[in-house]
Every structure is written in structure tokens, then in C-alpha cells.
XYZ file of C-alpha atoms in Angstrom:
530
model
C 17.424 -43.592 -59.847
C 18.060 -43.742 -56.075
C 19.354 -40.151 -56.112
C 16.229 -38.968 -57.948
C 13.936 -40.816 -55.515
C 15.706 -39.170 -52.583
C 15.049 -35.740 -54.076
C 11.407 -36.665 -54.616
C 11.029 -37.641 -50.961
C 12.703 -34.576 -49.472
C 11.093 -31.976 -51.726
C 11.704 -29.880 -54.815
C 12.172 -26.268 -55.813
C 8.502 -25.449 -55.158
C 8.657 -26.701 -51.580
C 11.891 -24.714 -51.271
C 10.149 -21.602 -52.591
C 7.201 -21.921 -50.196
C 9.550 -22.501 -47.246
C 11.515 -19.369 -48.200
C 8.297 -17.338 -48.456
C 7.183 -18.369 -44.966
C 10.619 -17.552 -43.552
C 10.439 -14.126 -45.187
C 7.026 -13.543 -43.573
C 8.602 -13.504 -40.092
C 11.917 -11.880 -41.024
C 10.811 -8.231 -41.013
C 10.757 -7.704 -37.241
C 12.850 -4.553 -37.542
C 9.917 -2.928 -39.396
C 7.992 -3.123 -36.107
C 10.537 -1.109 -34.095
C 7.896 1.536 -33.377
C 5.925 -1.020 -31.317
C 8.622 -1.665 -28.720
C 10.690 1.540 -28.965
C 8.563 3.398 -26.323
C 9.105 0.669 -23.714
C 12.782 0.576 -24.665
C 13.003 4.350 -24.179
C 11.250 4.373 -20.793
C 12.933 1.349 -19.173
C 16.428 2.304 -20.334
C 15.872 6.002 -19.543
C 16.800 7.202 -23.010
C 16.115 10.618 -24.453
C 14.920 10.889 -28.070
C 18.428 11.472 -29.403
C 19.715 8.284 -27.733
C 16.764 6.281 -29.037
C 17.481 7.600 -32.541
C 21.097 6.465 -32.164
C 19.919 2.954 -31.252
C 17.609 3.028 -34.286
C 20.540 3.891 -36.554
C 22.286 0.670 -35.517
C 19.113 -1.194 -36.447
C 19.409 0.196 -39.979
C 23.137 -0.568 -40.126
C 22.605 -4.181 -39.068
C 19.783 -4.726 -41.549
C 21.715 -3.351 -44.515
C 25.268 -4.602 -43.984
C 24.950 -8.198 -45.082
C 28.336 -8.913 -46.659
C 29.061 -11.574 -44.019
C 25.883 -13.448 -44.946
C 26.939 -13.356 -48.597
C 30.411 -14.667 -47.798
C 28.932 -17.491 -45.712
C 26.487 -18.420 -48.497
C 29.309 -18.542 -51.063
C 31.505 -20.613 -48.730
C 28.738 -23.019 -47.728
C 27.299 -23.574 -51.217
C 29.428 -25.947 -53.331
C 30.163 -24.916 -56.910
C 28.656 -28.223 -58.070
C 24.961 -27.419 -57.899
C 23.813 -31.018 -57.748
C 25.679 -31.518 -54.469
C 24.382 -28.167 -53.163
C 21.211 -30.005 -52.105
C 23.011 -31.025 -48.903
C 24.544 -27.673 -48.022
C 24.438 -23.918 -48.348
C 21.201 -22.180 -47.387
C 20.688 -24.254 -44.202
C 23.897 -22.979 -42.651
C 23.112 -19.352 -43.533
C 19.571 -19.572 -42.146
C 20.744 -21.205 -38.914
C 23.358 -18.458 -38.432
C 20.600 -15.866 -38.867
C 18.352 -17.665 -36.376
C 21.094 -17.682 -33.732
C 21.705 -13.952 -34.145
C 17.989 -13.179 -34.073
C 17.467 -15.058 -30.812
C 20.520 -13.604 -29.100
C 19.743 -10.021 -30.152
C 16.064 -9.931 -29.190
C 16.504 -12.068 -26.064
C 19.127 -9.655 -24.721
C 16.890 -6.677 -25.551
C 13.969 -8.347 -23.746
C 16.176 -9.279 -20.784
C 17.316 -5.656 -20.509
C 13.750 -4.332 -20.611
C 12.368 -6.707 -17.927
C 15.432 -6.326 -15.700
C 16.670 -9.894 -16.099
C 20.151 -8.468 -16.702
C 21.567 -5.130 -15.489
C 20.701 -2.128 -17.627
C 23.381 -2.170 -20.372
C 25.258 0.925 -21.525
C 24.011 2.555 -24.708
C 26.775 0.937 -26.734
C 25.634 -2.457 -25.426
C 22.022 -1.855 -26.458
C 23.221 -0.671 -29.863
C 25.038 -3.984 -30.245
C 21.938 -5.988 -29.230
C 19.792 -4.149 -31.773
C 22.446 -4.468 -34.488
C 22.699 -8.225 -33.834
C 18.928 -8.710 -34.069
C 18.670 -6.665 -37.263
C 21.740 -8.314 -38.805
C 19.900 -11.634 -38.699
C 17.559 -10.374 -41.432
C 20.444 -10.189 -43.904
C 21.120 -13.915 -43.410
C 17.467 -14.861 -43.945
C 17.216 -12.548 -46.940
C 20.453 -13.694 -48.580
C 19.631 -17.394 -48.236
C 16.122 -17.009 -49.652
C 16.836 -14.493 -52.436
C 20.003 -16.103 -53.824
C 18.459 -19.592 -53.679
C 15.422 -18.290 -55.588
C 17.674 -16.779 -58.278
C 19.545 -20.065 -58.675
C 16.358 -22.113 -58.774
C 14.646 -19.859 -61.344
C 17.429 -18.317 -63.479
C 15.064 -17.650 -66.387
C 12.573 -15.785 -64.165
C 14.914 -14.257 -61.620
C 13.078 -10.918 -61.600
C 9.788 -12.550 -60.640
C 11.448 -14.837 -58.078
C 13.333 -11.984 -56.390
C 10.191 -9.842 -56.477
C 8.245 -12.544 -54.647
C 10.922 -12.965 -51.955
C 11.455 -9.250 -51.457
C 7.717 -8.632 -51.615
C 6.902 -11.005 -48.780
C 9.728 -9.473 -46.741
C 8.100 -6.097 -47.328
C 4.751 -7.468 -46.132
C 6.274 -9.141 -43.083
C 6.109 -5.945 -41.033
C 2.349 -5.689 -41.591
C 1.928 -9.432 -40.886
C 3.826 -9.215 -37.581
C 1.867 -6.118 -36.571
C -1.391 -8.041 -37.131
C 0.048 -10.847 -34.991
C 0.905 -8.320 -32.254
C -2.482 -6.589 -32.369
C -4.295 -9.931 -32.155
C -2.352 -11.691 -29.393
C -0.155 -9.145 -27.600
C -2.085 -5.887 -27.927
C -0.524 -3.231 -25.645
C 2.028 -5.776 -24.364
C 5.273 -4.686 -26.087
C 7.454 -6.464 -23.503
C 5.874 -9.837 -24.287
C 6.135 -9.020 -27.995
C 9.911 -8.588 -27.606
C 10.162 -12.125 -26.244
C 8.063 -13.382 -29.166
C 10.502 -11.698 -31.576
C 13.273 -13.693 -29.915
C 11.357 -16.936 -30.523
C 9.093 -16.766 -33.608
C 11.601 -15.490 -36.240
C 14.109 -17.976 -34.767
C 12.002 -21.139 -34.589
C 10.332 -20.598 -37.981
C 13.609 -20.679 -40.031
C 14.983 -23.557 -37.948
C 11.911 -25.641 -38.809
C 11.785 -24.704 -42.507
C 15.469 -24.352 -43.448
C 15.783 -28.063 -44.323
C 13.524 -27.493 -47.326
C 15.406 -24.439 -48.709
C 17.680 -26.021 -51.321
C 19.198 -25.390 -54.737
C 17.769 -27.509 -57.563
C 18.907 -27.953 -61.164
C 15.545 -29.169 -62.421
C 13.483 -27.183 -64.908
C 9.748 -27.541 -65.475
C 7.710 -26.492 -68.497
C 5.197 -24.402 -66.564
C 7.467 -22.571 -64.124
C 6.063 -19.205 -65.164
C 2.459 -20.285 -64.540
C 3.304 -21.579 -61.081
C 5.236 -18.412 -60.204
C 2.257 -16.419 -61.427
C -0.012 -18.415 -59.116
C 2.186 -17.563 -56.135
C 2.241 -13.944 -57.313
C -1.571 -13.867 -57.308
C -1.580 -15.091 -53.709
C 0.893 -12.338 -52.795
C -1.296 -9.683 -54.423
C -4.396 -11.028 -52.683
C -2.552 -11.002 -49.355
C -1.406 -7.401 -49.875
C -4.944 -6.301 -50.795
C -6.352 -8.050 -47.730
C -3.814 -6.415 -45.409
C -4.527 -3.009 -46.939
C -8.269 -3.389 -46.296
C -7.663 -4.625 -42.731
C -5.318 -1.708 -41.962
C -7.724 0.920 -43.302
C -10.826 -0.559 -41.657
C -8.974 -1.026 -38.360
C -8.054 2.670 -38.391
C -11.649 3.656 -39.105
C -13.326 1.246 -36.667
C -11.330 -0.216 -33.795
C -11.582 -4.013 -34.010
C -12.878 -6.070 -31.091
C -10.876 -9.131 -30.025
C -13.053 -11.680 -31.835
C -12.852 -9.665 -35.056
C -9.063 -9.472 -34.730
C -8.840 -13.222 -34.235
C -11.059 -13.840 -37.284
C -9.022 -11.511 -39.507
C -5.786 -13.146 -38.332
C -7.124 -16.639 -39.094
C -7.985 -15.485 -42.629
C -4.438 -14.119 -42.907
C -2.990 -17.503 -41.952
C -5.235 -19.261 -44.472
C -3.997 -16.941 -47.229
C -0.384 -17.629 -46.273
C -0.965 -21.396 -46.398
C -3.006 -21.377 -49.626
C -0.004 -22.020 -51.958
C 0.250 -25.488 -50.384
C -3.007 -26.340 -52.164
C -2.638 -24.215 -55.310
C 0.832 -25.276 -56.475
C 0.322 -29.087 -56.236
C -3.031 -28.732 -58.012
C -1.507 -26.815 -60.921
C 1.433 -29.204 -61.172
C -0.872 -32.215 -61.252
C -2.915 -30.610 -64.031
C 0.301 -29.901 -65.950
C 1.495 -33.490 -65.608
C -1.856 -34.917 -66.723
C -1.938 -32.770 -69.852
C 1.596 -32.649 -71.166
C 4.151 -34.742 -69.323
C 2.777 -38.290 -69.429
C 5.457 -39.394 -71.866
C 8.240 -38.440 -69.463
C 7.629 -41.609 -67.418
C 9.332 -43.548 -70.230
C 12.589 -41.602 -69.969
C 15.473 -43.711 -68.749
C 17.719 -42.744 -65.871
C 20.609 -42.139 -68.239
C 18.563 -39.802 -70.401
C 17.333 -37.946 -67.312
C 20.895 -37.424 -66.136
C 21.983 -36.218 -69.571
C 19.127 -33.721 -69.686
C 20.019 -32.477 -66.215
C 23.621 -31.924 -67.262
C 22.435 -30.176 -70.446
C 20.301 -27.772 -68.413
C 23.235 -27.187 -66.064
C 25.588 -26.434 -68.941
C 23.046 -24.214 -70.688
C 22.447 -22.164 -67.548
C 26.164 -21.662 -67.095
C 26.452 -20.528 -70.709
C 23.772 -17.917 -70.139
C 25.670 -16.283 -67.243
C 28.500 -13.822 -67.611
C 31.742 -14.641 -65.809
C 31.071 -15.113 -62.084
C 32.928 -12.203 -60.494
C 33.838 -12.130 -56.824
C 33.295 -9.021 -54.689
C 36.702 -7.455 -55.315
C 36.422 -8.013 -59.072
C 32.924 -6.549 -59.092
C 34.091 -3.510 -57.120
C 36.733 -2.956 -59.776
C 34.026 -2.423 -62.408
C 32.191 0.812 -63.150
C 28.854 -1.056 -63.129
C 29.192 -1.781 -59.408
C 29.666 1.870 -58.475
C 26.898 3.060 -60.777
C 24.534 0.672 -58.999
C 25.854 1.808 -55.620
C 25.294 5.498 -56.430
C 21.822 4.878 -57.869
C 20.827 2.873 -54.779
C 22.172 5.532 -52.411
C 19.896 8.032 -54.151
C 16.845 5.778 -54.395
C 16.949 3.698 -51.223
C 18.412 6.518 -49.121
C 15.783 9.086 -50.056
C 13.029 6.467 -49.680
C 14.126 5.641 -46.128
C 14.369 9.343 -45.291
C 10.780 9.758 -46.479
C 9.255 6.928 -44.439
C 11.267 7.878 -41.353
C 9.788 11.389 -41.462
C 6.234 10.716 -42.691
C 4.712 11.375 -39.274
C 6.567 14.646 -38.793
C 5.754 15.776 -42.326
C 2.051 15.060 -41.812
C 2.083 16.974 -38.538
C 3.723 20.018 -40.094
C 1.203 20.013 -42.966
C -1.771 19.824 -40.604
C -2.755 16.174 -41.141
C -4.566 14.443 -38.275
C -2.941 11.634 -36.288
C -5.349 9.198 -37.945
C -4.242 10.300 -41.414
C -0.511 10.142 -40.672
C -0.791 6.775 -38.887
C -2.674 5.377 -41.884
C 0.042 6.667 -44.231
C 2.777 4.987 -42.171
C 0.819 1.714 -41.930
C 0.159 1.587 -45.685
C 3.809 2.203 -46.556
C 4.490 -1.545 -46.298
C 1.795 -2.177 -48.930
C 3.276 0.320 -51.417
C 6.717 -1.104 -50.624
C 5.429 -4.597 -51.448
C 3.821 -3.504 -54.716
C 7.129 -2.027 -55.846
C 9.204 -5.035 -54.812
C 6.871 -7.571 -56.370
C 5.439 -5.643 -59.317
C 8.636 -4.369 -60.913
C 10.281 -7.790 -60.681
C 7.365 -9.357 -62.535
C 6.970 -6.549 -65.089
C 10.706 -6.352 -65.865
C 10.773 -10.108 -66.532
C 7.803 -9.788 -68.883
C 9.171 -6.917 -70.940
C 12.672 -8.352 -70.988
C 11.445 -11.537 -72.675
C 8.575 -10.154 -74.737
C 9.947 -6.761 -75.809
C 13.678 -7.247 -75.250
C 13.941 -4.328 -72.799
C 17.093 -4.413 -70.677
C 16.334 -4.504 -66.948
C 18.343 -1.350 -66.015
C 15.775 0.618 -68.038
C 13.240 -0.094 -65.280
C 15.655 1.305 -62.725
C 15.788 4.487 -64.822
C 11.993 4.722 -64.946
C 11.405 3.993 -61.256
C 14.043 6.457 -60.036
C 12.625 9.094 -62.367
C 9.148 8.407 -60.958
C 10.524 8.629 -57.428
C 11.925 12.056 -58.266
C 8.426 13.118 -59.312
C 7.059 11.719 -56.041
C 9.497 13.779 -53.971
C 8.570 16.885 -55.961
C 4.859 16.223 -55.362
C 5.439 16.030 -51.580
C 7.523 19.213 -51.735
C 4.631 21.065 -53.370
C 2.550 20.820 -50.189
C -0.696 20.849 -52.174
C -3.839 19.230 -50.691
C -3.500 15.461 -50.907
C 0.110 15.750 -52.118
C 1.459 13.699 -49.208
C -0.903 10.830 -50.076
C -0.022 10.784 -53.783
C 3.670 11.445 -53.230
C 4.095 8.788 -50.530
C 2.424 6.156 -52.737
C 4.717 6.996 -55.643
C 7.854 7.116 -53.497
C 6.857 3.928 -51.624
C 6.293 1.884 -54.802
C 9.490 3.136 -56.441
C 11.511 2.631 -53.248
C 10.347 -0.984 -53.043
C 11.181 -1.567 -56.707
C 14.878 -0.870 -56.083
C 15.038 -3.816 -53.651
C 13.824 -6.109 -56.428
C 15.737 -4.649 -59.366
C 19.169 -4.320 -57.772
C 19.770 -8.002 -56.787
C 18.382 -9.193 -60.137
C 20.568 -6.834 -62.167
C 23.577 -7.761 -60.027
C 22.975 -11.471 -60.715
C 22.810 -10.826 -64.458
C 25.855 -8.571 -64.673
C 28.184 -10.212 -62.131
C 26.912 -13.825 -62.089
C 25.270 -15.840 -59.289
C 28.253 -17.545 -57.657
C 29.085 -14.551 -55.418
C 25.694 -12.834 -55.695
C 25.036 -12.883 -51.947
C 28.243 -10.974 -51.243
C 27.914 -8.509 -54.119
C 24.303 -7.438 -53.718
C 24.746 -7.101 -49.938
C 27.763 -4.862 -50.535
C 25.655 -2.663 -52.834
C 22.908 -2.621 -50.175
C 25.270 -0.676 -47.885
C 24.327 2.289 -50.087
C 20.943 2.302 -48.333
C 22.111 3.351 -44.815
C 24.715 5.644 -46.358
C 22.060 7.445 -48.380
C 19.625 7.389 -45.453
C 22.158 9.093 -43.179
C 22.911 11.773 -45.763
C 19.279 12.562 -46.534
C 17.788 12.022 -43.047
C 20.440 13.782 -40.969
C 22.323 16.113 -43.296
C 19.331 17.191 -45.393
C 15.926 16.643 -43.732
C 17.093 17.087 -40.127
C 19.298 20.077 -40.897
C 16.639 21.922 -42.900
C 13.889 21.156 -40.362
C 15.975 22.464 -37.447
C 16.823 25.576 -39.428
C 13.177 26.279 -40.274
C 11.729 25.351 -36.880
C 10.564 27.977 -34.395
C 10.279 27.037 -30.734
C 9.226 23.439 -30.211
C 8.231 22.613 -33.764
C 7.677 23.681 -37.353
C 4.433 24.165 -39.259
C 3.880 24.699 -42.975
C 5.230 23.551 -46.304
C 8.530 25.369 -45.789
C 9.556 22.810 -43.115
C 10.275 20.102 -45.704
C 9.978 21.735 -49.119
C 13.704 22.331 -49.623
C 14.565 18.852 -48.309
C 12.276 17.108 -50.766
C 13.404 19.267 -53.655
C 16.978 18.227 -52.836
C 15.917 14.554 -52.720
C 14.012 14.986 -55.991
C 17.212 16.305 -57.584
C 19.257 13.458 -56.086
C 16.944 10.736 -57.404
C 16.984 12.462 -60.801
C 20.786 12.120 -60.731
C 20.302 8.485 -59.726
C 18.070 7.898 -62.743
C 20.742 9.430 -64.989
C 23.315 7.080 -63.468
C 20.975 4.156 -64.142
C 20.601 5.420 -67.707
C 24.387 5.264 -68.066
C 24.254 1.669 -66.781
C 21.529 0.891 -69.328
C 23.676 2.055 -72.258
C 26.820 0.470 -70.809
C 25.175 -2.984 -70.570
C 22.820 -2.759 -73.559
C 24.847 -5.053 -75.824
C 25.288 -7.571 -73.012
C 21.545 -7.726 -72.353
C 20.782 -8.069 -76.047
C 23.086 -11.071 -76.287
C 21.695 -12.697 -73.130
C 18.074 -12.227 -74.260
C 18.799 -13.630 -77.717
C 20.516 -16.730 -76.304
C 17.753 -17.304 -73.783
C 15.091 -17.018 -76.467
C 16.971 -19.501 -78.678
C 17.294 -21.843 -75.731
C 13.552 -21.563 -75.030
C 12.754 -22.394 -78.667
C 14.869 -25.565 -78.447
C 12.853 -26.851 -75.480
């Protein structure tokens, strides 16, 4: 009874989930690189090529998170009940240290606090700052999967979705408090994404408890996420149409903070209503019965997971490399698209206002993909029995259509195509970790899904440099290129690549179909017993 009271005092999986969400909201600082890159370029006397090289190390740091996965596996005991006192805290603190060191050294270089570092030194600073995101992401995503094994798609979608929105949230913070002060903003990036995890990491824990209305509570958090995304979309569009005055910016930012804090009121209210209506009799359960039920849930969860493979074992399976290839096609071509949206708009004759709006709204489409597909795949997996890799097939196929639409160069094609590509790109970040947890198990999930994530910078380099950059330079005349021919071939190539990725995902679907059928059947039987 003393152990249960201690858990009650320190929190539960819902407090853990909210803490993870708020950490994710400040973890996407690398998405705001465009804010401080001009001051970085001018103070360090970089040309565009050198700045692009520094940016590449940002992408490498943000997508090579195997170390964070290894640390999570090492720090999280195999006995889940004892994991309450270890694991995620250590990973989050390691990320906070890297974040502070990376951004503080960048800021110190910009203001002249330290001598101007060589390019390789700045690349290291940027890599260190970006690498911190993998530690925040691993701790929050893997903990969410372990806390909600029956709704892992929704849980991952929520975590990845808020990470996708974090760029827009931080930009609103910058525009409100540090408008046109990128140097001060760099110092804030050294402090805010560091202090926030250090304050909240004590609540991010792994719990073995299971509640009857988990889906309803996750849905409530999902509604808040959708409302937040809609609000940010309206603010971004209106701000581009009518420049906000300071008081208006402060008011919109206060509303943003209220939306972020609203789950603190919504979740306890729903849980209290649930307890009043259906769980009154549980107060009569003895401590021994409670412990037995906890062990039963623990054993049942373990029985629902395939063998927990480590990284080397996973890499020895064909499923790992199918996922890697599909992600290289999907994530790589998606990154190549967003990195070149401004240049594409310019070549097609779009105004600066139109292209800036497209770039700003990318985070919203990214969020909708990350959150929406996680939720939808959970629903259809339980209700219709559809295996989750099928959604990877559908989203990659849709992304191929999106690339083809952009390649067409028709009026409005960049708007429609970027929405389709943005949503489908975001969906891969939700689907891949969830599928990896189901196929390879959760014990080494942090290491495995971060290893697969390396496909993102690999694919981005191939499509951005070897495809888009090469074709653009070949088609360009003088100082620039104008017309649909500048990017048509590039996007047709990326459309073909994502089509191949969807075929690879289709092979994964057939290869794991029997496994998913067995898992779904056992989970449904388990649900009927409860």
C-alpha cells in the first residue's frame, strides 16, 4: 500500500504524458534555423555554401539518435515497476546538457564572447544542439509507447505532433518577445529548451497501470492538439495578411499558452467523471488483489509483444531494411521539398508573401500527418483489423501523387502538392516508430527507431543535392532559373522514388500480415476479458 501511495503522490501516466508534451513543445528549435541563420552568416563571414554545410550538420545531429536509444535502454530497467525511479530522467538530462552547450557556444561565437571558431567548430556546435532533440524525442516517444501499448499509434502521434508544432510555437515566442533580435533568441534557445526538460523530467516515468477510459482521455488530448494546430494556422495566415502590433502579439501568445495548459484541467475532470460513474467499487480491492492485477497486466502486455530484438538482431531482418528504404524515400523527399519550397515558389512566379506563407504552414501539415495517421491507424487496426504497414503504403503513394502535382507546375499546384507532401511526410514520423515497436518489441525501441531515422538525412542528401540541386544548376541560366522546367524533372524523380517506397511498404505489409492478424486477435480477446 505504501508503494501505491508513493506513486499517487508523485504522479501517474497522465502527468507523465502532459510533461512529455510540454517538453516536446520546446524541443523543435532546429526548425527555427532560418531565424538566426542570417546573423550566423554575417558574423562568421560565411558564404551561402558554407552556411548550407553548417545546416547539413544540423540535420545530421537531429536524425542520428542511436546514442539516445542506447542510453534509454541502459538506463531503463527491464523490470517496469522499478523503472519509475530511472530511465527517461537520465536521457532528458543528457539532452538538456547538449542543448545548452550547443546553443550557448553558438551564441558566444555570434556575440564575440569567444574567438570566431573554424567552420568545423561551428558545425560541431550546431550538431550538438540539434543532437539534443533526439534525446528529448526518444525519452518522450518510447515512454509513451510503454505507457499506452494498446494505443501506441495515438500516443506516438501526439508526441510527434507536438514536436512538429514546436517550430511554430517557438516562432510565435520569438515574434512576441524577441522580434528582430536573433542574437538574443539564440541565448533563449540555450536556456528555454534546457530548463523546461530539467523541470519536467521528474514526471516522465514508465507506469504499468491501465485505466478503462484511456482512449477517451487520449482523444481529449488529441482534440487540444487539433485546436492548437488550427489556432496556429489562423495566427500565421492573419499575421501574413496584417502585420500584428505588439499588444496583439502578446494577446495571441497568451491564448497559445492557455491552450497548451488546458489539458491540466481537461484530463482530471474526465478522470473524475470516470471514477464517479464506473470505478466506485475499486476502493474495496485489497492490496494483494491490486498487486495481482498489476502483474497480470504486465504479463499480458509481454505476451502481446513479439520477441524484443536488439539493434543488431533487428538489422539482420529484412523488415528493418524495408523500413529503412521506405523512410529514405518518404522522409528524404519530404525534406528536399520543404528545403526548396522558397526557391520553387520563386521560379514559378509566386510572390514572397505566398512562398513565406507556404513555408510557415508546413509545420501545420507536418503536424496533421504526425498526429492524424497515428490516430487513424489505431482506429482501423482495432475496428477493421487493418495492419499498420498498410497506412505506410497509402501515405507514400499519396506523397508520390503530391510530388507529381508539384511537378506539373499548374496554377495552385504548389499549394495542393505541398499540403499533400507535408501531411504524408509527417505521417512517416508517426508510423515508423509505432511499426518498429510492434515488429521488434519495445525493449530496444529507442535504439532501433533512431537507427531507421538515419534514412532521413541519407535520403535528404540524395534528393536535395544529387537530384534537386543538380537539376536546378543544369537548368539555370545566369543567376537563377524561372519556369516549371527548373524543378519538374526533380519532382518526377522524387514521385518515382516514393512510389518505389510505397511498393517496399507493400512488401512489408504482406510479410507481416500474419503477425498483425495474430496480435490484433489476441488484443481483442484480452480487451473482451477486461
